[in-house]
PDB file of C-alpha atoms and ligand atoms in Angstrom:
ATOM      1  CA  UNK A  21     106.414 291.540 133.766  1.00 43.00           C
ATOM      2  CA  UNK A  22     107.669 288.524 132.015  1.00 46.00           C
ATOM      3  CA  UNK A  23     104.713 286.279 130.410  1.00 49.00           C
ATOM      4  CA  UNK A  24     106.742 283.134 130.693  1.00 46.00           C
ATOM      5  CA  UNK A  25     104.513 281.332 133.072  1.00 47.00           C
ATOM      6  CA  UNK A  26     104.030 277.635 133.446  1.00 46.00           C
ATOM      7  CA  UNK A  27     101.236 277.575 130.914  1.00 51.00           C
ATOM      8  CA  UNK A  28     103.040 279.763 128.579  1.00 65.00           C
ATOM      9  CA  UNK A  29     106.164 277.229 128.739  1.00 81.00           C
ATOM     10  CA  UNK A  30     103.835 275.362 126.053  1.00 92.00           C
ATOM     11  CA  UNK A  31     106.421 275.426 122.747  1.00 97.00           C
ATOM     12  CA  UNK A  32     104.782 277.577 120.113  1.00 98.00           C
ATOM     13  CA  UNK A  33     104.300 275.357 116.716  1.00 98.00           C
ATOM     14  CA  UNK A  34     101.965 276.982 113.667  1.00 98.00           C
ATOM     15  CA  UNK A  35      98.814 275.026 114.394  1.00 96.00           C
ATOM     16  CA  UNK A  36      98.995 276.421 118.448  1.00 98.00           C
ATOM     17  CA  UNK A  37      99.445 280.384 116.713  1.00 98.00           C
ATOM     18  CA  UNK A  38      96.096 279.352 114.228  1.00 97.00           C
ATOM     19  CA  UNK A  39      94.616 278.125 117.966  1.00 97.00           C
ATOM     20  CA  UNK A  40      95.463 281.385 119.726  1.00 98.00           C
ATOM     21  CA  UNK A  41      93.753 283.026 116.604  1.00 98.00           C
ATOM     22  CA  UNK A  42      90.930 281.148 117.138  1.00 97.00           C
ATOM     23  CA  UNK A  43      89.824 282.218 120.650  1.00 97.00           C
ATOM     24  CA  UNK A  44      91.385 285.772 120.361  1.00 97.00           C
ATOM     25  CA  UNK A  45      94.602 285.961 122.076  1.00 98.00           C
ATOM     26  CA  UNK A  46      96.881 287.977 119.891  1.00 98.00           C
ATOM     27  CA  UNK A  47     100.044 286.734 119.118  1.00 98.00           C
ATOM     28  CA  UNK A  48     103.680 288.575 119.848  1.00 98.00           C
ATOM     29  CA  UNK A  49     106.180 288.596 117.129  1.00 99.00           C
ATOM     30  CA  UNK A  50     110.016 290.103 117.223  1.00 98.00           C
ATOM     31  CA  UNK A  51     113.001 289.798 115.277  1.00 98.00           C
ATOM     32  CA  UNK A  52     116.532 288.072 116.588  1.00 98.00           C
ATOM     33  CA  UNK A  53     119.464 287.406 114.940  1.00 98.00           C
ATOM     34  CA  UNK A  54     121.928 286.270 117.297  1.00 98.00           C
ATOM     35  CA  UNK A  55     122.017 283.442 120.269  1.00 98.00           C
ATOM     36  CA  UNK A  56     122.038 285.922 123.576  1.00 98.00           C
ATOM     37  CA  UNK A  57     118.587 288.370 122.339  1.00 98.00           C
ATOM     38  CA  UNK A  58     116.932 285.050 121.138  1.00 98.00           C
ATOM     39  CA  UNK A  59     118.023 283.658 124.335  1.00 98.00           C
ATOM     40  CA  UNK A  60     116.577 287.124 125.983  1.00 98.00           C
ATOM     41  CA  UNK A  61     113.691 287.236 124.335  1.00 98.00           C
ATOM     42  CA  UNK A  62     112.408 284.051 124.542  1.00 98.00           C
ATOM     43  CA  UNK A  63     112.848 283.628 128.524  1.00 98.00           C
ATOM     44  CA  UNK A  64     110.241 286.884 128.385  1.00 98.00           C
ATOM     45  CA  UNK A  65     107.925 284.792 126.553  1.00 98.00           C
ATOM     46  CA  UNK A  66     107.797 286.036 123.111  1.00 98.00           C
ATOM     47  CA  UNK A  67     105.570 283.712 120.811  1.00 98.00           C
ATOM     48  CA  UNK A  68     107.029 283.914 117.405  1.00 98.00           C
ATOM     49  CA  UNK A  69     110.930 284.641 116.650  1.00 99.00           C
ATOM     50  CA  UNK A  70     111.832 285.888 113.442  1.00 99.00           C
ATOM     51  CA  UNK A  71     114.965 285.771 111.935  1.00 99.00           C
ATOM     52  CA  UNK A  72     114.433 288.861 109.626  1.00 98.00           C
ATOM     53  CA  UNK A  73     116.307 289.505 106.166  1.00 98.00           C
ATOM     54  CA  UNK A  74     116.333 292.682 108.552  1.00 98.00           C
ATOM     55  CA  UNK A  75     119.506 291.813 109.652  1.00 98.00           C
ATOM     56  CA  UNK A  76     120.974 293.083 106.030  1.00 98.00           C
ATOM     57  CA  UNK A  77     120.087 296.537 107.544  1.00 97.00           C
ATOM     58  CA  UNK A  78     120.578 296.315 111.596  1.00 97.00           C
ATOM     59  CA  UNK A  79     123.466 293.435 111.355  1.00 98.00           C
ATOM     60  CA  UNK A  80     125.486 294.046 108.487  1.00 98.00           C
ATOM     61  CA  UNK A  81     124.740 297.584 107.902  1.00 96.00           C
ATOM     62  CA  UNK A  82     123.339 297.271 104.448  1.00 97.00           C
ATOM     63  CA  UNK A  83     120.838 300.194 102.727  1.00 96.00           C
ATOM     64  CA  UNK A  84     117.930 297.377 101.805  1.00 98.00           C
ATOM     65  CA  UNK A  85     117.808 293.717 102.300  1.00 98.00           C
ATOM     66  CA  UNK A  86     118.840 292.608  99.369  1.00 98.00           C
ATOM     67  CA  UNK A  87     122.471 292.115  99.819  1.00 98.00           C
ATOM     68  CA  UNK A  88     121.842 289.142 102.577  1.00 98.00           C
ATOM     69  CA  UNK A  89     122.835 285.732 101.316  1.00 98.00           C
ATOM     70  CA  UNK A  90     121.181 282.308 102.325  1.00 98.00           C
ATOM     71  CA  UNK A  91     124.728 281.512 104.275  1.00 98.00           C
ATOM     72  CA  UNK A  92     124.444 284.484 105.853  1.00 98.00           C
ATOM     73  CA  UNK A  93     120.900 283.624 107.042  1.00 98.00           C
ATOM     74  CA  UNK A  94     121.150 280.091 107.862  1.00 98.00           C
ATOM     75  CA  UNK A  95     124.532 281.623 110.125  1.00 98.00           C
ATOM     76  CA  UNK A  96     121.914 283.904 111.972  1.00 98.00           C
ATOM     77  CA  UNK A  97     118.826 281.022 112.331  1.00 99.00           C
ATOM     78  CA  UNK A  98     121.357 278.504 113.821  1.00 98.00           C
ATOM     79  CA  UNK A  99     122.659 280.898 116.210  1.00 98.00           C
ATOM     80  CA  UNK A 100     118.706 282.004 117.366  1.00 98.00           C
ATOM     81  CA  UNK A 101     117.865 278.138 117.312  1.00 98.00           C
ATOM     82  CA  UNK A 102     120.554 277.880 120.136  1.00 98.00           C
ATOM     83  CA  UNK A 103     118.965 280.347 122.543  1.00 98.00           C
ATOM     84  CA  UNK A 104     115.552 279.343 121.559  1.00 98.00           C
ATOM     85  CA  UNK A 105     113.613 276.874 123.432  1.00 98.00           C
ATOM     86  CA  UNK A 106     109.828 277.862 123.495  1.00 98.00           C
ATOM     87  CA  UNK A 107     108.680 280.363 120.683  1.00 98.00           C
ATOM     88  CA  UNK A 108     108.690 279.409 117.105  1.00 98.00           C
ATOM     89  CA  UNK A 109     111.479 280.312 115.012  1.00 98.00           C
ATOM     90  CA  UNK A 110     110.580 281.555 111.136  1.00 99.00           C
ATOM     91  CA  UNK A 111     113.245 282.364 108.974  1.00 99.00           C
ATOM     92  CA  UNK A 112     113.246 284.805 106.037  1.00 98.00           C
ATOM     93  CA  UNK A 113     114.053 283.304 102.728  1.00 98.00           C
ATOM     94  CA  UNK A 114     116.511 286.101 101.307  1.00 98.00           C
ATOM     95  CA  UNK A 115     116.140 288.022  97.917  1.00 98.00           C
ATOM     96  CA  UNK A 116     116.974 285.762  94.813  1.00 97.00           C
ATOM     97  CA  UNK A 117     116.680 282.336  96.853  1.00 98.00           C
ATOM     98  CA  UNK A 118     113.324 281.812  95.873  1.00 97.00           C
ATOM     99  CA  UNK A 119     112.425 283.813  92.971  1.00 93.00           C
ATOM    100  CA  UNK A 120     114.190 282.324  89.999  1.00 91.00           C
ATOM    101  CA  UNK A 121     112.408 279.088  89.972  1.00 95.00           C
ATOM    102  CA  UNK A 122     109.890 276.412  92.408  1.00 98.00           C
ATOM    103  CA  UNK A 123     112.945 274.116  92.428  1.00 98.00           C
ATOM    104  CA  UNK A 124     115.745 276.398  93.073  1.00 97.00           C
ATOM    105  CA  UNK A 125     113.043 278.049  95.638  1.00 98.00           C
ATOM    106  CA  UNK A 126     112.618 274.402  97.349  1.00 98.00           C
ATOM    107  CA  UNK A 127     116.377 273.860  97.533  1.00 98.00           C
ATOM    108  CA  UNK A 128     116.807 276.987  99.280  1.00 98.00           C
ATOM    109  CA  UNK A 129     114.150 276.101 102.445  1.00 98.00           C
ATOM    110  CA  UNK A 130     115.447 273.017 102.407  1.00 98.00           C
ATOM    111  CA  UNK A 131     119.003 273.644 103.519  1.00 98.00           C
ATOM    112  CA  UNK A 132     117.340 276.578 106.081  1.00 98.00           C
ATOM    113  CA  UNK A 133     115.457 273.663 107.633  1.00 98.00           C
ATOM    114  CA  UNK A 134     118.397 271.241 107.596  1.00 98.00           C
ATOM    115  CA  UNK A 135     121.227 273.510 108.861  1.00 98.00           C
ATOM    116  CA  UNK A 136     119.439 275.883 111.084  1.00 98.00           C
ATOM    117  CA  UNK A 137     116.787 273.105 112.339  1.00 98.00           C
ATOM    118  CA  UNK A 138     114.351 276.120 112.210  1.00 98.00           C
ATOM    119  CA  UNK A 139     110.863 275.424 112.261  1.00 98.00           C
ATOM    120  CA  UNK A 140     109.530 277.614 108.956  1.00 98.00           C
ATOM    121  CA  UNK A 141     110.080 279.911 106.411  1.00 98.00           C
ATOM    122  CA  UNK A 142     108.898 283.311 105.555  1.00 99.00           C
ATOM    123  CA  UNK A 143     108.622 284.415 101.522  1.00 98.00           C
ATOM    124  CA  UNK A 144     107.519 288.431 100.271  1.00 98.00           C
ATOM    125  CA  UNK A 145     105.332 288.142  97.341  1.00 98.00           C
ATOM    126  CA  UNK A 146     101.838 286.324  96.605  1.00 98.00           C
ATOM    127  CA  UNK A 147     100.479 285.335  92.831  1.00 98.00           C
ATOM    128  CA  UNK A 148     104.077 285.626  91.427  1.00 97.00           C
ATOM    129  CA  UNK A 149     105.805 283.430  93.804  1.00 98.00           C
ATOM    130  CA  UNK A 150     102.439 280.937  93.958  1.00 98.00           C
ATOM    131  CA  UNK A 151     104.440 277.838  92.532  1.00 98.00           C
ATOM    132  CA  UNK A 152     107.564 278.059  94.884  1.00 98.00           C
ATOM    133  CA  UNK A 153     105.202 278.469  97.971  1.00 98.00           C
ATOM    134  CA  UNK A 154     103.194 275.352  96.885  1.00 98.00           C
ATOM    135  CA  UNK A 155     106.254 273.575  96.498  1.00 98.00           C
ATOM    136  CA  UNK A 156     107.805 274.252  99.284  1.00 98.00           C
ATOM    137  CA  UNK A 157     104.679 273.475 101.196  1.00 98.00           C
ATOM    138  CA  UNK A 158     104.429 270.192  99.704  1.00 98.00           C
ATOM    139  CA  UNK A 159     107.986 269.545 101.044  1.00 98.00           C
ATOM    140  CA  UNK A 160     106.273 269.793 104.348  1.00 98.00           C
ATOM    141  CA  UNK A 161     108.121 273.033 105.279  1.00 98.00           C
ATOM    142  CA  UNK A 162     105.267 275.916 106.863  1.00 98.00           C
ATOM    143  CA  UNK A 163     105.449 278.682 105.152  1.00 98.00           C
ATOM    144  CA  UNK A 164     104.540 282.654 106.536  1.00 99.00           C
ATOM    145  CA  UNK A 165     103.631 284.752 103.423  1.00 98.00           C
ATOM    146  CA  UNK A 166     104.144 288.451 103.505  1.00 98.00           C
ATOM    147  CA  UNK A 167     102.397 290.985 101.847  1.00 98.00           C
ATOM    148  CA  UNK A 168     101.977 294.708 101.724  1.00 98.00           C
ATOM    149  CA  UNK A 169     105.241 296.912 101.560  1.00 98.00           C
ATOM    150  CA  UNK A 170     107.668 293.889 100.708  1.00 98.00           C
ATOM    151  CA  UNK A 171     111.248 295.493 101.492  1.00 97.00           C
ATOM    152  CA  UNK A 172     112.981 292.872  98.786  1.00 98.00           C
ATOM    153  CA  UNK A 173     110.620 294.796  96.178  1.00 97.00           C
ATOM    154  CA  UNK A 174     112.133 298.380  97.399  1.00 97.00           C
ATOM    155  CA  UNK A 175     113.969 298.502  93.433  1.00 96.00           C
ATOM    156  CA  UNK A 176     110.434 298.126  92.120  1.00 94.00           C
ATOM    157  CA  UNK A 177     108.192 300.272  94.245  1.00 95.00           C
ATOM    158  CA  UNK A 178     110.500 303.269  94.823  1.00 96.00           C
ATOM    159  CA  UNK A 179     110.139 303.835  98.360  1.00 95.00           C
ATOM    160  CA  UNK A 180     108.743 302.911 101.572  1.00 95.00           C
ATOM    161  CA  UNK A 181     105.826 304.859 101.748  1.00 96.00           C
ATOM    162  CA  UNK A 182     102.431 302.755 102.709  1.00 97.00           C
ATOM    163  CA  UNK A 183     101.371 300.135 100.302  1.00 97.00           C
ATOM    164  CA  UNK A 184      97.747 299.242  99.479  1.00 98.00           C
ATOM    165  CA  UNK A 185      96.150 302.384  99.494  1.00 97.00           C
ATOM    166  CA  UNK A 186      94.542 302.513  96.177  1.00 98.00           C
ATOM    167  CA  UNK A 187      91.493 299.716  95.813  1.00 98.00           C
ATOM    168  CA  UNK A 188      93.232 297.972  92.940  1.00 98.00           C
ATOM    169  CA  UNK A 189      95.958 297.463  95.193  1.00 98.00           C
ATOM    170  CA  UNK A 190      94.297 296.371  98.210  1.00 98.00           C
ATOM    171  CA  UNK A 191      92.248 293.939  95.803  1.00 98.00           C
ATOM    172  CA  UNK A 192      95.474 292.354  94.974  1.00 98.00           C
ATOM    173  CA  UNK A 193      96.435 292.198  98.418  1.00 98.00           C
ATOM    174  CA  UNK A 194      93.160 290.522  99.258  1.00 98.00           C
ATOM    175  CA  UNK A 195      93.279 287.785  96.785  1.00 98.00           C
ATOM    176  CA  UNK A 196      96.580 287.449  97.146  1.00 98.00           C
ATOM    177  CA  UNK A 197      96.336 286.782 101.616  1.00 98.00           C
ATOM    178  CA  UNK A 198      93.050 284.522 100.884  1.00 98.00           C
ATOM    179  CA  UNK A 199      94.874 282.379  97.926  1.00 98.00           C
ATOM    180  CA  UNK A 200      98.245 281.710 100.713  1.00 98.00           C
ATOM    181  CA  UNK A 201      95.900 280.772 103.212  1.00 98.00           C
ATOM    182  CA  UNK A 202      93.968 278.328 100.427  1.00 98.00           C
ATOM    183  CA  UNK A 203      97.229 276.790  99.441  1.00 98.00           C
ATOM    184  CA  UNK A 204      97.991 276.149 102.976  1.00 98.00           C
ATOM    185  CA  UNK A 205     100.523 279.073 104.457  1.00 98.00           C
ATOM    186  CA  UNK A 206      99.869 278.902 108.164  1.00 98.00           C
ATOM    187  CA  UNK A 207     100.208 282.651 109.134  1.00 98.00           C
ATOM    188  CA  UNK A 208     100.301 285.629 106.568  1.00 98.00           C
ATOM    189  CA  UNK A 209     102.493 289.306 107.860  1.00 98.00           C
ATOM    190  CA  UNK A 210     101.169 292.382 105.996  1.00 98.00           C
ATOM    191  CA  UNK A 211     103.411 295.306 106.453  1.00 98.00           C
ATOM    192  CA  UNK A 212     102.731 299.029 106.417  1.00 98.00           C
ATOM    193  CA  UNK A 213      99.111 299.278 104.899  1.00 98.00           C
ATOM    194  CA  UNK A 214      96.092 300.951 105.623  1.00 98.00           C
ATOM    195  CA  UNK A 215      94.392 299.555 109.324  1.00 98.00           C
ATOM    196  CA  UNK A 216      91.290 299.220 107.586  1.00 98.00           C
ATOM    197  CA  UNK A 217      92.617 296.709 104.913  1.00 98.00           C
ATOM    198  CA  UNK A 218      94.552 294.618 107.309  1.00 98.00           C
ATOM    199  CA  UNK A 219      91.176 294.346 110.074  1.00 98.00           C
ATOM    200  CA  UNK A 220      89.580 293.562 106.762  1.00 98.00           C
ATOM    201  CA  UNK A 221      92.099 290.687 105.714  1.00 98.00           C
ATOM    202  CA  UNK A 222      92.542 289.418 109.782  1.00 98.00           C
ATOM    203  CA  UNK A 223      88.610 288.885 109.916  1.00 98.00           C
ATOM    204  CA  UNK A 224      88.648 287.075 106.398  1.00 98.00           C
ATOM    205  CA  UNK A 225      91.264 284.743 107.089  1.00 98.00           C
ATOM    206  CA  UNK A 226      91.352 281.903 109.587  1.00 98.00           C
ATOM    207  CA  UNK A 227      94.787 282.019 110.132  1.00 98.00           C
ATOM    208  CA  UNK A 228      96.794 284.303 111.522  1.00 98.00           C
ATOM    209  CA  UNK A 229      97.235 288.019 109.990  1.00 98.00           C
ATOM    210  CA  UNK A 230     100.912 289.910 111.845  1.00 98.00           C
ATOM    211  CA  UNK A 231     100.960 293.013 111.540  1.00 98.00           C
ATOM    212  CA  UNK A 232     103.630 295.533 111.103  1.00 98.00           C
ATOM    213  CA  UNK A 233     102.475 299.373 110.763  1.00 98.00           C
ATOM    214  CA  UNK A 234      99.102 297.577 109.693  1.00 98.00           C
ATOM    215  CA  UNK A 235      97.267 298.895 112.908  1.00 98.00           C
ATOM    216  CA  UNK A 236      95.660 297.059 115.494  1.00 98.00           C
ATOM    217  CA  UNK A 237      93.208 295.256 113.901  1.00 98.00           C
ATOM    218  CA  UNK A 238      95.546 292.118 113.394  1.00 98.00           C
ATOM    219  CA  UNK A 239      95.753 289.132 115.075  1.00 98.00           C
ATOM    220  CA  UNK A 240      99.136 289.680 116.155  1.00 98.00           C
ATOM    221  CA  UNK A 241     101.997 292.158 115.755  1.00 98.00           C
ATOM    222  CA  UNK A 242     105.899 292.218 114.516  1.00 98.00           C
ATOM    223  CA  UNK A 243     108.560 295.037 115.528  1.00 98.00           C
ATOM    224  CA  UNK A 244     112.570 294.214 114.395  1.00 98.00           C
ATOM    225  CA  UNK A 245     114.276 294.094 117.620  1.00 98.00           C
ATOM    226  CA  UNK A 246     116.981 297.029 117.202  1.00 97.00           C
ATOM    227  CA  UNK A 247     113.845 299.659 116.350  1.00 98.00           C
ATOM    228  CA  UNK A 248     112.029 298.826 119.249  1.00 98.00           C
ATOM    229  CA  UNK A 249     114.406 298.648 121.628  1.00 98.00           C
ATOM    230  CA  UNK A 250     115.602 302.131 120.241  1.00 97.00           C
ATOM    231  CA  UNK A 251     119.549 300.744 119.046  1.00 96.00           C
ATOM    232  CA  UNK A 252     118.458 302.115 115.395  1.00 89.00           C
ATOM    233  CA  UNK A 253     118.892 305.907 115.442  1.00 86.00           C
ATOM    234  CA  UNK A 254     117.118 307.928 113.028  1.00 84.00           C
ATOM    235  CA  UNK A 255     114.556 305.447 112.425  1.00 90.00           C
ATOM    236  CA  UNK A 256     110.979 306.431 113.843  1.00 92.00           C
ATOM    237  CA  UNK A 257     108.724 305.591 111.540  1.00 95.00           C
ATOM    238  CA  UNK A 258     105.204 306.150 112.784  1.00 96.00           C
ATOM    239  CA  UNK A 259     104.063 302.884 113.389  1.00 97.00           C
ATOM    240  CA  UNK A 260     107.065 301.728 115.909  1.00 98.00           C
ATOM    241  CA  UNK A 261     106.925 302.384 119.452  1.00 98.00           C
ATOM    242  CA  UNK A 262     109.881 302.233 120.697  1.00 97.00           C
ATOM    243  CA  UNK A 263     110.557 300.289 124.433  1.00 98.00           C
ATOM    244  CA  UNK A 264     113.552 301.398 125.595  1.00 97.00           C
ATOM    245  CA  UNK A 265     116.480 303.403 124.869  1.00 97.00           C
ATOM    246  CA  UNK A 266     119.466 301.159 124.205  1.00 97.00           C
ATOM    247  CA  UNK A 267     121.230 303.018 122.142  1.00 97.00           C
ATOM    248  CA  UNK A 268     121.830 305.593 124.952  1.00 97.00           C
ATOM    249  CA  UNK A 269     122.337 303.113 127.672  1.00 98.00           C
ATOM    250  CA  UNK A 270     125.208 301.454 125.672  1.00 98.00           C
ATOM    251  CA  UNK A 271     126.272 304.876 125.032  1.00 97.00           C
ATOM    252  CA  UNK A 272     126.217 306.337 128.757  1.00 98.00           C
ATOM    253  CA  UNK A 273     127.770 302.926 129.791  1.00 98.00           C
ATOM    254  CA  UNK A 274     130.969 303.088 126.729  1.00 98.00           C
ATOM    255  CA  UNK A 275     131.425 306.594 127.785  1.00 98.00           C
ATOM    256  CA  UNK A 276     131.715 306.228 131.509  1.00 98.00           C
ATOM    257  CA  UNK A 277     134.429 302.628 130.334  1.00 98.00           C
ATOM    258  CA  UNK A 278     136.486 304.873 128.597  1.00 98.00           C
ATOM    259  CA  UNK A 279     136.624 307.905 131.584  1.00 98.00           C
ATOM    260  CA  UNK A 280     137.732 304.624 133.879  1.00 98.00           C
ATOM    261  CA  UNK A 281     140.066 303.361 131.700  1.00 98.00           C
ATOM    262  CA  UNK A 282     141.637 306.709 130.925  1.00 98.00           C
ATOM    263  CA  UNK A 283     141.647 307.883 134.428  1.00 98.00           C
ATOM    264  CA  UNK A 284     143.310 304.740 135.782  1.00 98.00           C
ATOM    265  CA  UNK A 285     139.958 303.984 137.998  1.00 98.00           C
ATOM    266  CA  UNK A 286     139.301 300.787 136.099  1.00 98.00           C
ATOM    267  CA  UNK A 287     140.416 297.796 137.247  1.00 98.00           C
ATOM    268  CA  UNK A 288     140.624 298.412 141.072  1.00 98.00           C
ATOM    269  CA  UNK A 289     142.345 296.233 143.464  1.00 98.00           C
ATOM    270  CA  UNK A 290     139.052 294.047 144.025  1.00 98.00           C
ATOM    271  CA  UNK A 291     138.642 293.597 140.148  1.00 98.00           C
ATOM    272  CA  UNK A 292     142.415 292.507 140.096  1.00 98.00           C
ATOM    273  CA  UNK A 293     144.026 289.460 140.822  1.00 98.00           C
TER     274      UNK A 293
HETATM  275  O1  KIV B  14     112.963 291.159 107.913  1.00 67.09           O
HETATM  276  C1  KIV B  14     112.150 291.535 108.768  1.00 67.09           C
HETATM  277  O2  KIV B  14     112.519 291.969 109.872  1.00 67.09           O
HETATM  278  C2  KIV B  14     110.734 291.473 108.445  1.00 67.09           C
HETATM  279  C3  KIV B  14     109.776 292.131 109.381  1.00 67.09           C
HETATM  280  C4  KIV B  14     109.809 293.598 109.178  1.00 67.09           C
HETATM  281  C5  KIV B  14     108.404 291.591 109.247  1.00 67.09           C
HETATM  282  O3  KIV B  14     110.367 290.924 107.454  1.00 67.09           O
END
């Protein structure tokens, strides 16, 4: 059943997702990359849109995320701005936009806020990337941190096995959720970590805590679109649950095209002029 009622018309903006963490409701996050599945999804009354550095992987078919350009990024957060009228778009900064230096980092969130007209920015990375958050923030641009298993890190960690599990770690991970929220991010994502550390971090923070293969303890949860609407075979991690089967539906539906094309069935006199 769609959610979309006239209440939940309301557009989302970062200080109504700290209020929805405040009296409990848990907030619903999914990736989009394109104007017709923001368009989709936001009519069903999804809260947060993310335009994911994900879309290295499920758009252009890349191994990690690394590869995606700012272009390409701002390309995919105009289109989602076009088919997005309630939820609140975030947009990933992509690998080596924002880690060189504050000012470079600025620049970069600058022209996703002025092309796209997005509404924030997502960054992977906490004590290193401090000064580029704070800057950005200053510019008056939000800012989503995201911590745990950091996919633009894959080079450095190895794989993309659960993150945190070791208490020096999940100390790091701690200080690093509590000093974003201090410098003023308005909403932190922790990816693939233990569920105790991420109810642990949700509780501590006041504002919001997404989780993705973090548990349930969070106040809200992320899935990328293709995974959970089952277009990305092979991939069934543990954590996703996946909603539908859209991969064989588009299948079933090319494969019964092609018998009507080949057979002459398709067009038929009503589907002709
Ligand atoms: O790029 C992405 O889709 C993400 C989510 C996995 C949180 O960062």
């Amino acid at each position: 059943m769609s959610t979309n009622t006239t209440d939940n018309a309301r557009k989302v903006t970062t200080s109504r997702l700290v209020e929805m963490k405040a009296r409990g409701e848990k907030i619903s996050m999914l990736t989009a990359y394109d104007y017709t599945m923001a368009k989709l999804i936001d009519r069903a009354g999804i809260d947060v849109i993310l335009v994911g550095d994900s879309a290295s992987n499920v758009m252009a078919g890349n191994v990690t995320t690394l590869p995606i350009t700012l272009d390409q990024m701002i390309y995919h957060a105009k289109s989602v701005m076009k088919g997005t009228r309630r939820a609140l778009v975030v947009v990933d900064m992509p690998f080596g936009s924002y880690q060189g230096n504050s000012k470079e980092a600025l620049a970069s969130a600058i022209r996703i806020m002025k092309e796209s007209h997005a509404e924030a920015v997502k960054m992977e990375g906490g004590a290193e990337i401090r000064e580029s958050v704070e800057r950005i923030l200053c510019a008056g641009i939000p800012v989503m941190g995201h911590l745990g298993l950091t996919p633009q890190s894959i080079n450095k960690f190895g794989t993309y096995n659960v993150r945190a599990r070791e208490k020096e770690e999940a100390d790091k991970l701690m200080s690093d959720a509590r000093m974003l929220e201090e410098i003023g991010c308005f909403a932190v994502v922790l990816e693939k970590i233990p569920a105790d550390l991420a109810r642990k971090v949700a509780s501590d923070l006041t504002i919001p805590v997404i989780g993705i293969g973090a548990g349930g303890g969070t106040d809200g949860q992320v899935l990328v679109m293709h995974d959970m609407l089952g277009m990305n075979d092979g991939f069934s991690p543990r954590f996703l649950r996946k909603y539908a089967n859209i991969g064989e539906v588009v299948n079933s539906a090319v494969g019964r095209y092609i018998e009507d094309v080949k057979s002459g069935d398709f067009p038929s006199e009503e589907e002709s002029y």
